[in-house]
Amino acid sequence: MIYPGEIFVINKMVCAVMPVEVQFSVMPMEKPLYSITELKTGKFLGTGTLERLEEVLQDMKANRLATNKDIDMLAEKKAKQIMSKYVEGIFNGSDKQSYETLARKIVNRFTNIGIVKPENAKTQFMKVTEELGELAEGINKGKPEQIKDSLGDVLVTLILLAEDLNLNLLDCLNSAWGEIKDRKGEIKDGSFVKEEDLNV
């Protein structure tokens, strides 16, 4: 059995089983639909029910990154959390979307109007700093709406900057987490100080 959120390797491509967003309909779906999505490009390698995708993954000779029972239980728990939020969004008429879907739409939108290109990286970096200034102003003046808007704008500009640099922002985040998750240190004046910097 496979679960939403599980990671597989197919021909050296890292892929995930993810919910497929559909428009709300008065006719309920018999079963939720999912996709096998390549994480680097967002490309769909297959779409269907979990049962159908399990067959597709077998045909593709996909390698599961983890197979023990504990990981399966965690995957099932995560799947329930994902689908709970996903279904709630549909029936509440919400326009909330997953990070992967939004990032793909943002990149496509700005690629189509000619903004996303390697030579634009320096200009895009300046846009990041501009939005950080807006965020700083919102924090300093205690303006919650400006803070919320600015955080979103900062994330959009970072997604586009990463694309200009031929990087995926989520990959960068995962890489950073891999470095900090076991890092030792202490909290000083509200900030985390790495162990190797404590005596500097």
PDB file of N, CA and C in Angstrom, residues 20-111:
ATOM      1  N   VAL A  20      -4.205  15.541  -6.036  1.00  0.00           N
ATOM      2  CA  VAL A  20      -4.459  16.341  -7.233  1.00  0.00           C
ATOM      3  C   VAL A  20      -5.572  17.323  -6.911  1.00  0.00           C
ATOM      4  N   GLU A  21      -5.333  18.610  -7.179  1.00  0.00           N
ATOM      5  CA  GLU A  21      -6.358  19.604  -6.917  1.00  0.00           C
ATOM      6  C   GLU A  21      -7.417  19.548  -7.999  1.00  0.00           C
ATOM      7  N   VAL A  22      -8.674  19.533  -7.575  1.00  0.00           N
ATOM      8  CA  VAL A  22      -9.793  19.514  -8.521  1.00  0.00           C
ATOM      9  C   VAL A  22     -10.760  20.606  -8.143  1.00  0.00           C
ATOM     10  N   GLN A  23     -11.547  21.066  -9.130  1.00  0.00           N
ATOM     11  CA  GLN A  23     -12.558  22.069  -8.855  1.00  0.00           C
ATOM     12  C   GLN A  23     -13.711  21.436  -8.092  1.00  0.00           C
ATOM     13  N   PHE A  24     -14.319  22.205  -7.175  1.00  0.00           N
ATOM     14  CA  PHE A  24     -15.449  21.692  -6.416  1.00  0.00           C
ATOM     15  C   PHE A  24     -16.601  21.365  -7.343  1.00  0.00           C
ATOM     16  N   SER A  25     -17.264  20.247  -7.080  1.00  0.00           N
ATOM     17  CA  SER A  25     -18.407  19.829  -7.890  1.00  0.00           C
ATOM     18  C   SER A  25     -19.500  19.319  -6.968  1.00  0.00           C
ATOM     19  N   VAL A  26     -20.774  19.484  -7.401  1.00  0.00           N
ATOM     20  CA  VAL A  26     -21.880  18.950  -6.602  1.00  0.00           C
ATOM     21  C   VAL A  26     -21.882  17.435  -6.645  1.00  0.00           C
ATOM     22  N   MET A  27     -21.205  16.854  -7.627  1.00  0.00           N
ATOM     23  CA  MET A  27     -21.089  15.406  -7.729  1.00  0.00           C
ATOM     24  C   MET A  27     -19.826  14.961  -7.007  1.00  0.00           C
ATOM     25  N   PRO A  28     -19.927  14.254  -5.910  1.00  0.00           N
ATOM     26  CA  PRO A  28     -18.725  13.850  -5.155  1.00  0.00           C
ATOM     27  C   PRO A  28     -17.897  12.839  -5.929  1.00  0.00           C
ATOM     28  N   MET A  29     -16.577  12.907  -5.722  1.00  0.00           N
ATOM     29  CA  MET A  29     -15.687  11.934  -6.353  1.00  0.00           C
ATOM     30  C   MET A  29     -15.820  10.603  -5.635  1.00  0.00           C
ATOM     31  N   GLU A  30     -15.777   9.500  -6.410  1.00  0.00           N
ATOM     32  CA  GLU A  30     -15.817   8.182  -5.783  1.00  0.00           C
ATOM     33  C   GLU A  30     -14.583   7.973  -4.918  1.00  0.00           C
ATOM     34  N   LYS A  31     -13.428   8.367  -5.427  1.00  0.00           N
ATOM     35  CA  LYS A  31     -12.180   8.249  -4.670  1.00  0.00           C
ATOM     36  C   LYS A  31     -11.319   9.462  -4.979  1.00  0.00           C
ATOM     37  N   PRO A  32     -10.546   9.952  -3.995  1.00  0.00           N
ATOM     38  CA  PRO A  32      -9.648  11.081  -4.247  1.00  0.00           C
ATOM     39  C   PRO A  32      -8.607  10.709  -5.309  1.00  0.00           C
ATOM     40  N   LEU A  33      -8.157  11.708  -6.064  1.00  0.00           N
ATOM     41  CA  LEU A  33      -7.137  11.487  -7.081  1.00  0.00           C
ATOM     42  C   LEU A  33      -5.788  11.997  -6.583  1.00  0.00           C
ATOM     43  N   TYR A  34      -4.734  11.324  -7.037  1.00  0.00           N
ATOM     44  CA  TYR A  34      -3.384  11.677  -6.645  1.00  0.00           C
ATOM     45  C   TYR A  34      -2.496  11.682  -7.874  1.00  0.00           C
ATOM     46  N   SER A  35      -1.312  12.241  -7.712  1.00  0.00           N
ATOM     47  CA  SER A  35      -0.344  12.228  -8.808  1.00  0.00           C
ATOM     48  C   SER A  35       1.001  11.729  -8.303  1.00  0.00           C
ATOM     49  N   ILE A  36       1.784  11.179  -9.230  1.00  0.00           N
ATOM     50  CA  ILE A  36       3.199  10.918  -8.976  1.00  0.00           C
ATOM     51  C   ILE A  36       3.920  12.129  -9.559  1.00  0.00           C
ATOM     52  N   THR A  37       4.480  12.971  -8.697  1.00  0.00           N
ATOM     53  CA  THR A  37       5.039  14.253  -9.129  1.00  0.00           C
ATOM     54  C   THR A  37       6.544  14.282  -8.910  1.00  0.00           C
ATOM     55  N   GLU A  38       7.281  14.622  -9.985  1.00  0.00           N
ATOM     56  CA  GLU A  38       8.727  14.801  -9.834  1.00  0.00           C
ATOM     57  C   GLU A  38       8.958  16.086  -9.046  1.00  0.00           C
ATOM     58  N   LEU A  39       9.667  16.002  -7.930  1.00  0.00           N
ATOM     59  CA  LEU A  39       9.786  17.141  -7.028  1.00  0.00           C
ATOM     60  C   LEU A  39      10.604  18.286  -7.616  1.00  0.00           C
ATOM     61  N   LYS A  40      11.579  17.993  -8.458  1.00  0.00           N
ATOM     62  CA  LYS A  40      12.438  19.059  -8.974  1.00  0.00           C
ATOM     63  C   LYS A  40      11.710  19.936  -9.981  1.00  0.00           C
ATOM     64  N   THR A  41      10.900  19.333 -10.853  1.00  0.00           N
ATOM     65  CA  THR A  41      10.254  20.085 -11.940  1.00  0.00           C
ATOM     66  C   THR A  41       8.761  20.276 -11.747  1.00  0.00           C
ATOM     67  N   GLY A  42       8.146  19.476 -10.858  1.00  0.00           N
ATOM     68  CA  GLY A  42       6.699  19.546 -10.710  1.00  0.00           C
ATOM     69  C   GLY A  42       5.945  18.774 -11.775  1.00  0.00           C
ATOM     70  N   LYS A  43       6.668  18.018 -12.616  1.00  0.00           N
ATOM     71  CA  LYS A  43       6.043  17.273 -13.710  1.00  0.00           C
ATOM     72  C   LYS A  43       5.278  16.062 -13.179  1.00  0.00           C
ATOM     73  N   PHE A  44       4.069  15.845 -13.725  1.00  0.00           N
ATOM     74  CA  PHE A  44       3.269  14.681 -13.359  1.00  0.00           C
ATOM     75  C   PHE A  44       3.735  13.465 -14.166  1.00  0.00           C
ATOM     76  N   LEU A  45       4.017  12.363 -13.478  1.00  0.00           N
ATOM     77  CA  LEU A  45       4.396  11.126 -14.161  1.00  0.00           C
ATOM     78  C   LEU A  45       3.236  10.145 -14.215  1.00  0.00           C
ATOM     79  N   GLY A  46       2.173  10.463 -13.511  1.00  0.00           N
ATOM     80  CA  GLY A  46       1.006   9.596 -13.501  1.00  0.00           C
ATOM     81  C   GLY A  46      -0.052  10.177 -12.589  1.00  0.00           C
ATOM     82  N   THR A  47      -1.328   9.915 -12.905  1.00  0.00           N
ATOM     83  CA  THR A  47      -2.438  10.421 -12.104  1.00  0.00           C
ATOM     84  C   THR A  47      -3.494   9.334 -11.956  1.00  0.00           C
ATOM     85  N   GLY A  48      -4.089   9.256 -10.771  1.00  0.00           N
ATOM     86  CA  GLY A  48      -5.146   8.271 -10.565  1.00  0.00           C
ATOM     87  C   GLY A  48      -5.379   8.022  -9.088  1.00  0.00           C
ATOM     88  N   THR A  49      -6.096   6.968  -8.786  1.00  0.00           N
ATOM     89  CA  THR A  49      -6.318   6.592  -7.389  1.00  0.00           C
ATOM     90  C   THR A  49      -5.029   6.003  -6.823  1.00  0.00           C
ATOM     91  N   LEU A  50      -4.973   5.866  -5.499  1.00  0.00           N
ATOM     92  CA  LEU A  50      -3.782   5.279  -4.882  1.00  0.00           C
ATOM     93  C   LEU A  50      -3.543   3.862  -5.375  1.00  0.00           C
ATOM     94  N   GLU A  51      -4.641   3.125  -5.582  1.00  0.00           N
ATOM     95  CA  GLU A  51      -4.504   1.751  -6.075  1.00  0.00           C
ATOM     96  C   GLU A  51      -3.873   1.735  -7.472  1.00  0.00           C
ATOM     97  N   ARG A  52      -4.338   2.652  -8.337  1.00  0.00           N
ATOM     98  CA  ARG A  52      -3.803   2.714  -9.700  1.00  0.00           C
ATOM     99  C   ARG A  52      -2.341   3.157  -9.695  1.00  0.00           C
ATOM    100  N   LEU A  53      -2.016   4.156  -8.849  1.00  0.00           N
ATOM    101  CA  LEU A  53      -0.639   4.650  -8.800  1.00  0.00           C
ATOM    102  C   LEU A  53       0.316   3.606  -8.245  1.00  0.00           C
ATOM    103  N   GLU A  54      -0.183   2.753  -7.359  1.00  0.00           N
ATOM    104  CA  GLU A  54       0.657   1.671  -6.843  1.00  0.00           C
ATOM    105  C   GLU A  54       1.079   0.746  -7.987  1.00  0.00           C
ATOM    106  N   GLU A  55       0.145   0.468  -8.909  1.00  0.00           N
ATOM    107  CA  GLU A  55       0.468  -0.347 -10.077  1.00  0.00           C
ATOM    108  C   GLU A  55       1.472   0.364 -10.985  1.00  0.00           C
ATOM    109  N   VAL A  56       1.255   1.696 -11.170  1.00  0.00           N
ATOM    110  CA  VAL A  56       2.163   2.475 -12.015  1.00  0.00           C
ATOM    111  C   VAL A  56       3.579   2.471 -11.439  1.00  0.00           C
ATOM    112  N   LEU A  57       3.683   2.638 -10.130  1.00  0.00           N
ATOM    113  CA  LEU A  57       4.996   2.644  -9.480  1.00  0.00           C
ATOM    114  C   LEU A  57       5.693   1.293  -9.618  1.00  0.00           C
ATOM    115  N   GLN A  58       4.912   0.224  -9.548  1.00  0.00           N
ATOM    116  CA  GLN A  58       5.486  -1.114  -9.739  1.00  0.00           C
ATOM    117  C   GLN A  58       5.997  -1.275 -11.163  1.00  0.00           C
ATOM    118  N   ASP A  59       5.202  -0.791 -12.143  1.00  0.00           N
ATOM    119  CA  ASP A  59       5.618  -0.877 -13.550  1.00  0.00           C
ATOM    120  C   ASP A  59       6.882  -0.066 -13.809  1.00  0.00           C
ATOM    121  N   MET A  60       7.000   1.067 -13.111  1.00  0.00           N
ATOM    122  CA  MET A  60       8.174   1.934 -13.290  1.00  0.00           C
ATOM    123  C   MET A  60       9.381   1.454 -12.492  1.00  0.00           C
ATOM    124  N   LYS A  61       9.173   0.359 -11.707  1.00  0.00           N
ATOM    125  CA  LYS A  61      10.241  -0.169 -10.851  1.00  0.00           C
ATOM    126  C   LYS A  61      10.762   0.917  -9.903  1.00  0.00           C
ATOM    127  N   ALA A  62       9.826   1.637  -9.296  1.00  0.00           N
ATOM    128  CA  ALA A  62      10.182   2.714  -8.376  1.00  0.00           C
ATOM    129  C   ALA A  62      10.729   2.156  -7.071  1.00  0.00           C
ATOM    130  N   ASN A  63      11.693   2.841  -6.515  1.00  0.00           N
ATOM    131  CA  ASN A  63      12.291   2.454  -5.235  1.00  0.00           C
ATOM    132  C   ASN A  63      11.773   3.367  -4.136  1.00  0.00           C
ATOM    133  N   ARG A  64      11.139   2.775  -3.136  1.00  0.00           N
ATOM    134  CA  ARG A  64      10.645   3.529  -1.999  1.00  0.00           C
ATOM    135  C   ARG A  64      11.830   3.916  -1.123  1.00  0.00           C
ATOM    136  N   LEU A  65      11.853   5.167  -0.675  1.00  0.00           N
ATOM    137  CA  LEU A  65      12.985   5.603   0.136  1.00  0.00           C
ATOM    138  C   LEU A  65      12.948   5.011   1.539  1.00  0.00           C
ATOM    139  N   ALA A  66      11.758   4.594   1.998  1.00  0.00           N
ATOM    140  CA  ALA A  66      11.645   3.943   3.309  1.00  0.00           C
ATOM    141  C   ALA A  66      10.514   2.934   3.249  1.00  0.00           C
ATOM    142  N   THR A  67      10.739   1.758   3.830  1.00  0.00           N
ATOM    143  CA  THR A  67       9.727   0.703   3.726  1.00  0.00           C
ATOM    144  C   THR A  67       9.332   0.102   5.057  1.00  0.00           C
ATOM    145  N   ASN A  68       9.977   0.492   6.179  1.00  0.00           N
ATOM    146  CA  ASN A  68       9.646  -0.180   7.432  1.00  0.00           C
ATOM    147  C   ASN A  68       8.276   0.249   7.947  1.00  0.00           C
ATOM    148  N   LYS A  69       7.718  -0.535   8.865  1.00  0.00           N
ATOM    149  CA  LYS A  69       6.344  -0.310   9.329  1.00  0.00           C
ATOM    150  C   LYS A  69       6.177   1.018  10.055  1.00  0.00           C
ATOM    151  N   ASP A  70       7.195   1.438  10.783  1.00  0.00           N
ATOM    152  CA  ASP A  70       7.094   2.709  11.495  1.00  0.00           C
ATOM    153  C   ASP A  70       6.919   3.869  10.524  1.00  0.00           C
ATOM    154  N   ILE A  71       7.682   3.836   9.428  1.00  0.00           N
ATOM    155  CA  ILE A  71       7.574   4.900   8.431  1.00  0.00           C
ATOM    156  C   ILE A  71       6.209   4.849   7.764  1.00  0.00           C
ATOM    157  N   ASP A  72       5.691   3.633   7.515  1.00  0.00           N
ATOM    158  CA  ASP A  72       4.358   3.508   6.930  1.00  0.00           C
ATOM    159  C   ASP A  72       3.299   4.123   7.836  1.00  0.00           C
ATOM    160  N   MET A  73       3.434   3.900   9.146  1.00  0.00           N
ATOM    161  CA  MET A  73       2.463   4.464  10.082  1.00  0.00           C
ATOM    162  C   MET A  73       2.534   5.982  10.098  1.00  0.00           C
ATOM    163  N   LEU A  74       3.764   6.521  10.057  1.00  0.00           N
ATOM    164  CA  LEU A  74       3.922   7.967  10.019  1.00  0.00           C
ATOM    165  C   LEU A  74       3.362   8.543   8.730  1.00  0.00           C
ATOM    166  N   ALA A  75       3.581   7.824   7.631  1.00  0.00           N
ATOM    167  CA  ALA A  75       3.062   8.278   6.331  1.00  0.00           C
ATOM    168  C   ALA A  75       1.544   8.301   6.340  1.00  0.00           C
ATOM    169  N   GLU A  76       0.935   7.270   6.941  1.00  0.00           N
ATOM    170  CA  GLU A  76      -0.517   7.214   7.006  1.00  0.00           C
ATOM    171  C   GLU A  76      -1.057   8.378   7.847  1.00  0.00           C
ATOM    172  N   LYS A  77      -0.392   8.667   8.969  1.00  0.00           N
ATOM    173  CA  LYS A  77      -0.807   9.780   9.820  1.00  0.00           C
ATOM    174  C   LYS A  77      -0.694  11.098   9.067  1.00  0.00           C
ATOM    175  N   LYS A  78       0.417  11.270   8.348  1.00  0.00           N
ATOM    176  CA  LYS A  78       0.617  12.498   7.579  1.00  0.00           C
ATOM    177  C   LYS A  78      -0.408  12.600   6.463  1.00  0.00           C
ATOM    178  N   ALA A  79      -0.723  11.466   5.840  1.00  0.00           N
ATOM    179  CA  ALA A  79      -1.712  11.457   4.759  1.00  0.00           C
ATOM    180  C   ALA A  79      -3.063  11.946   5.257  1.00  0.00           C
ATOM    181  N   LYS A  80      -3.453  11.497   6.454  1.00  0.00           N
ATOM    182  CA  LYS A  80      -4.732  11.920   7.020  1.00  0.00           C
ATOM    183  C   LYS A  80      -4.737  13.418   7.282  1.00  0.00           C
ATOM    184  N   GLN A  81      -3.596  13.953   7.758  1.00  0.00           N
ATOM    185  CA  GLN A  81      -3.501  15.388   7.996  1.00  0.00           C
ATOM    186  C   GLN A  81      -3.611  16.161   6.691  1.00  0.00           C
ATOM    187  N   ILE A  82      -2.912  15.679   5.660  1.00  0.00           N
ATOM    188  CA  ILE A  82      -2.939  16.342   4.349  1.00  0.00           C
ATOM    189  C   ILE A  82      -4.350  16.361   3.794  1.00  0.00           C
ATOM    190  N   MET A  83      -5.000  15.189   3.806  1.00  0.00           N
ATOM    191  CA  MET A  83      -6.319  15.089   3.194  1.00  0.00           C
ATOM    192  C   MET A  83      -7.360  15.848   4.009  1.00  0.00           C
ATOM    193  N   SER A  84      -7.198  15.909   5.326  1.00  0.00           N
ATOM    194  CA  SER A  84      -8.127  16.664   6.159  1.00  0.00           C
ATOM    195  C   SER A  84      -8.124  18.135   5.754  1.00  0.00           C
ATOM    196  N   LYS A  85      -6.929  18.700   5.615  1.00  0.00           N
ATOM    197  CA  LYS A  85      -6.819  20.101   5.215  1.00  0.00           C
ATOM    198  C   LYS A  85      -7.288  20.299   3.775  1.00  0.00           C
ATOM    199  N   TYR A  86      -6.971  19.328   2.913  1.00  0.00           N
ATOM    200  CA  TYR A  86      -7.323  19.423   1.499  1.00  0.00           C
ATOM    201  C   TYR A  86      -8.836  19.413   1.309  1.00  0.00           C
ATOM    202  N   VAL A  87      -9.506  18.460   1.946  1.00  0.00           N
ATOM    203  CA  VAL A  87     -10.961  18.356   1.822  1.00  0.00           C
ATOM    204  C   VAL A  87     -11.644  19.548   2.479  1.00  0.00           C
ATOM    205  N   GLU A  88     -11.126  19.987   3.634  1.00  0.00           N
ATOM    206  CA  GLU A  88     -11.698  21.145   4.308  1.00  0.00           C
ATOM    207  C   GLU A  88     -11.634  22.371   3.414  1.00  0.00           C
ATOM    208  N   GLY A  89     -10.510  22.525   2.700  1.00  0.00           N
ATOM    209  CA  GLY A  89     -10.369  23.662   1.792  1.00  0.00           C
ATOM    210  C   GLY A  89     -11.373  23.634   0.665  1.00  0.00           C
ATOM    211  N   ILE A  90     -11.635  22.434   0.134  1.00  0.00           N
ATOM    212  CA  ILE A  90     -12.591  22.315  -0.967  1.00  0.00           C
ATOM    213  C   ILE A  90     -13.995  22.682  -0.515  1.00  0.00           C
ATOM    214  N   PHE A  91     -14.439  22.118   0.601  1.00  0.00           N
ATOM    215  CA  PHE A  91     -15.824  22.301   1.021  1.00  0.00           C
ATOM    216  C   PHE A  91     -16.065  23.639   1.716  1.00  0.00           C
ATOM    217  N   ASN A  92     -15.002  24.335   2.081  1.00  0.00           N
ATOM    218  CA  ASN A  92     -15.167  25.675   2.624  1.00  0.00           C
ATOM    219  C   ASN A  92     -15.057  26.736   1.540  1.00  0.00           C
ATOM    220  N   GLY A  93     -14.867  26.281   0.298  1.00  0.00           N
ATOM    221  CA  GLY A  93     -14.717  27.226  -0.799  1.00  0.00           C
ATOM    222  C   GLY A  93     -13.410  27.982  -0.725  1.00  0.00           C
ATOM    223  N   SER A  94     -12.446  27.453  -0.011  1.00  0.00           N
ATOM    224  CA  SER A  94     -11.159  28.126   0.170  1.00  0.00           C
ATOM    225  C   SER A  94     -10.318  28.035  -1.093  1.00  0.00           C
ATOM    226  N   ASP A  95      -9.484  29.076  -1.307  1.00  0.00           N
ATOM    227  CA  ASP A  95      -8.577  29.037  -2.454  1.00  0.00           C
ATOM    228  C   ASP A  95      -7.161  28.691  -2.016  1.00  0.00           C
ATOM    229  N   LYS A  96      -7.014  28.106  -0.793  1.00  0.00           N
ATOM    230  CA  LYS A  96      -5.698  27.712  -0.320  1.00  0.00           C
ATOM    231  C   LYS A  96      -5.184  26.540  -1.151  1.00  0.00           C
ATOM    232  N   GLN A  97      -3.891  26.578  -1.466  1.00  0.00           N
ATOM    233  CA  GLN A  97      -3.274  25.541  -2.279  1.00  0.00           C
ATOM    234  C   GLN A  97      -1.973  25.099  -1.626  1.00  0.00           C
ATOM    235  N   SER A  98      -1.481  23.944  -2.045  1.00  0.00           N
ATOM    236  CA  SER A  98      -0.229  23.446  -1.490  1.00  0.00           C
ATOM    237  C   SER A  98       0.932  24.326  -1.946  1.00  0.00           C
ATOM    238  N   TYR A  99       2.045  24.262  -1.192  1.00  0.00           N
ATOM    239  CA  TYR A  99       3.228  25.036  -1.561  1.00  0.00           C
ATOM    240  C   TYR A  99       3.688  24.671  -2.968  1.00  0.00           C
ATOM    241  N   GLU A 100       3.746  23.354  -3.260  1.00  0.00           N
ATOM    242  CA  GLU A 100       4.241  22.918  -4.564  1.00  0.00           C
ATOM    243  C   GLU A 100       3.390  23.472  -5.698  1.00  0.00           C
ATOM    244  N   THR A 101       2.057  23.439  -5.528  1.00  0.00           N
ATOM    245  CA  THR A 101       1.164  23.938  -6.573  1.00  0.00           C
ATOM    246  C   THR A 101       1.336  25.441  -6.758  1.00  0.00           C
ATOM    247  N   LEU A 102       1.367  26.173  -5.655  1.00  0.00           N
ATOM    248  CA  LEU A 102       1.523  27.630  -5.747  1.00  0.00           C
ATOM    249  C   LEU A 102       2.865  28.015  -6.361  1.00  0.00           C
ATOM    250  N   ALA A 103       3.933  27.352  -5.926  1.00  0.00           N
ATOM    251  CA  ALA A 103       5.266  27.669  -6.453  1.00  0.00           C
ATOM    252  C   ALA A 103       5.310  27.442  -7.956  1.00  0.00           C
ATOM    253  N   ARG A 104       4.700  26.336  -8.406  1.00  0.00           N
ATOM    254  CA  ARG A 104       4.682  26.041  -9.839  1.00  0.00           C
ATOM    255  C   ARG A 104       3.908  27.112 -10.605  1.00  0.00           C
ATOM    256  N   LYS A 105       2.770  27.538 -10.045  1.00  0.00           N
ATOM    257  CA  LYS A 105       1.968  28.573 -10.705  1.00  0.00           C
ATOM    258  C   LYS A 105       2.704  29.911 -10.740  1.00  0.00           C
ATOM    259  N   ILE A 106       3.397  30.246  -9.647  1.00  0.00           N
ATOM    260  CA  ILE A 106       4.161  31.491  -9.591  1.00  0.00           C
ATOM    261  C   ILE A 106       5.263  31.495 -10.640  1.00  0.00           C
ATOM    262  N   VAL A 107       6.016  30.396 -10.701  1.00  0.00           N
ATOM    263  CA  VAL A 107       7.104  30.309 -11.676  1.00  0.00           C
ATOM    264  C   VAL A 107       6.562  30.374 -13.096  1.00  0.00           C
ATOM    265  N   ASN A 108       5.492  29.639 -13.378  1.00  0.00           N
ATOM    266  CA  ASN A 108       4.902  29.656 -14.726  1.00  0.00           C
ATOM    267  C   ASN A 108       4.421  31.045 -15.093  1.00  0.00           C
ATOM    268  N   ARG A 109       3.751  31.702 -14.156  1.00  0.00           N
ATOM    269  CA  ARG A 109       3.212  33.049 -14.401  1.00  0.00           C
ATOM    270  C   ARG A 109       4.311  34.024 -14.780  1.00  0.00           C
ATOM    271  N   PHE A 110       5.394  34.053 -13.994  1.00  0.00           N
ATOM    272  CA  PHE A 110       6.446  35.031 -14.233  1.00  0.00           C
ATOM    273  C   PHE A 110       7.404  34.613 -15.354  1.00  0.00           C
ATOM    274  N   THR A 111       7.433  33.321 -15.658  1.00  0.00           N
ATOM    275  CA  THR A 111       8.186  32.878 -16.835  1.00  0.00           C
ATOM    276  C   THR A 111       7.485  33.352 -18.099  1.00  0.00           C
TER     277      THR A 111
END
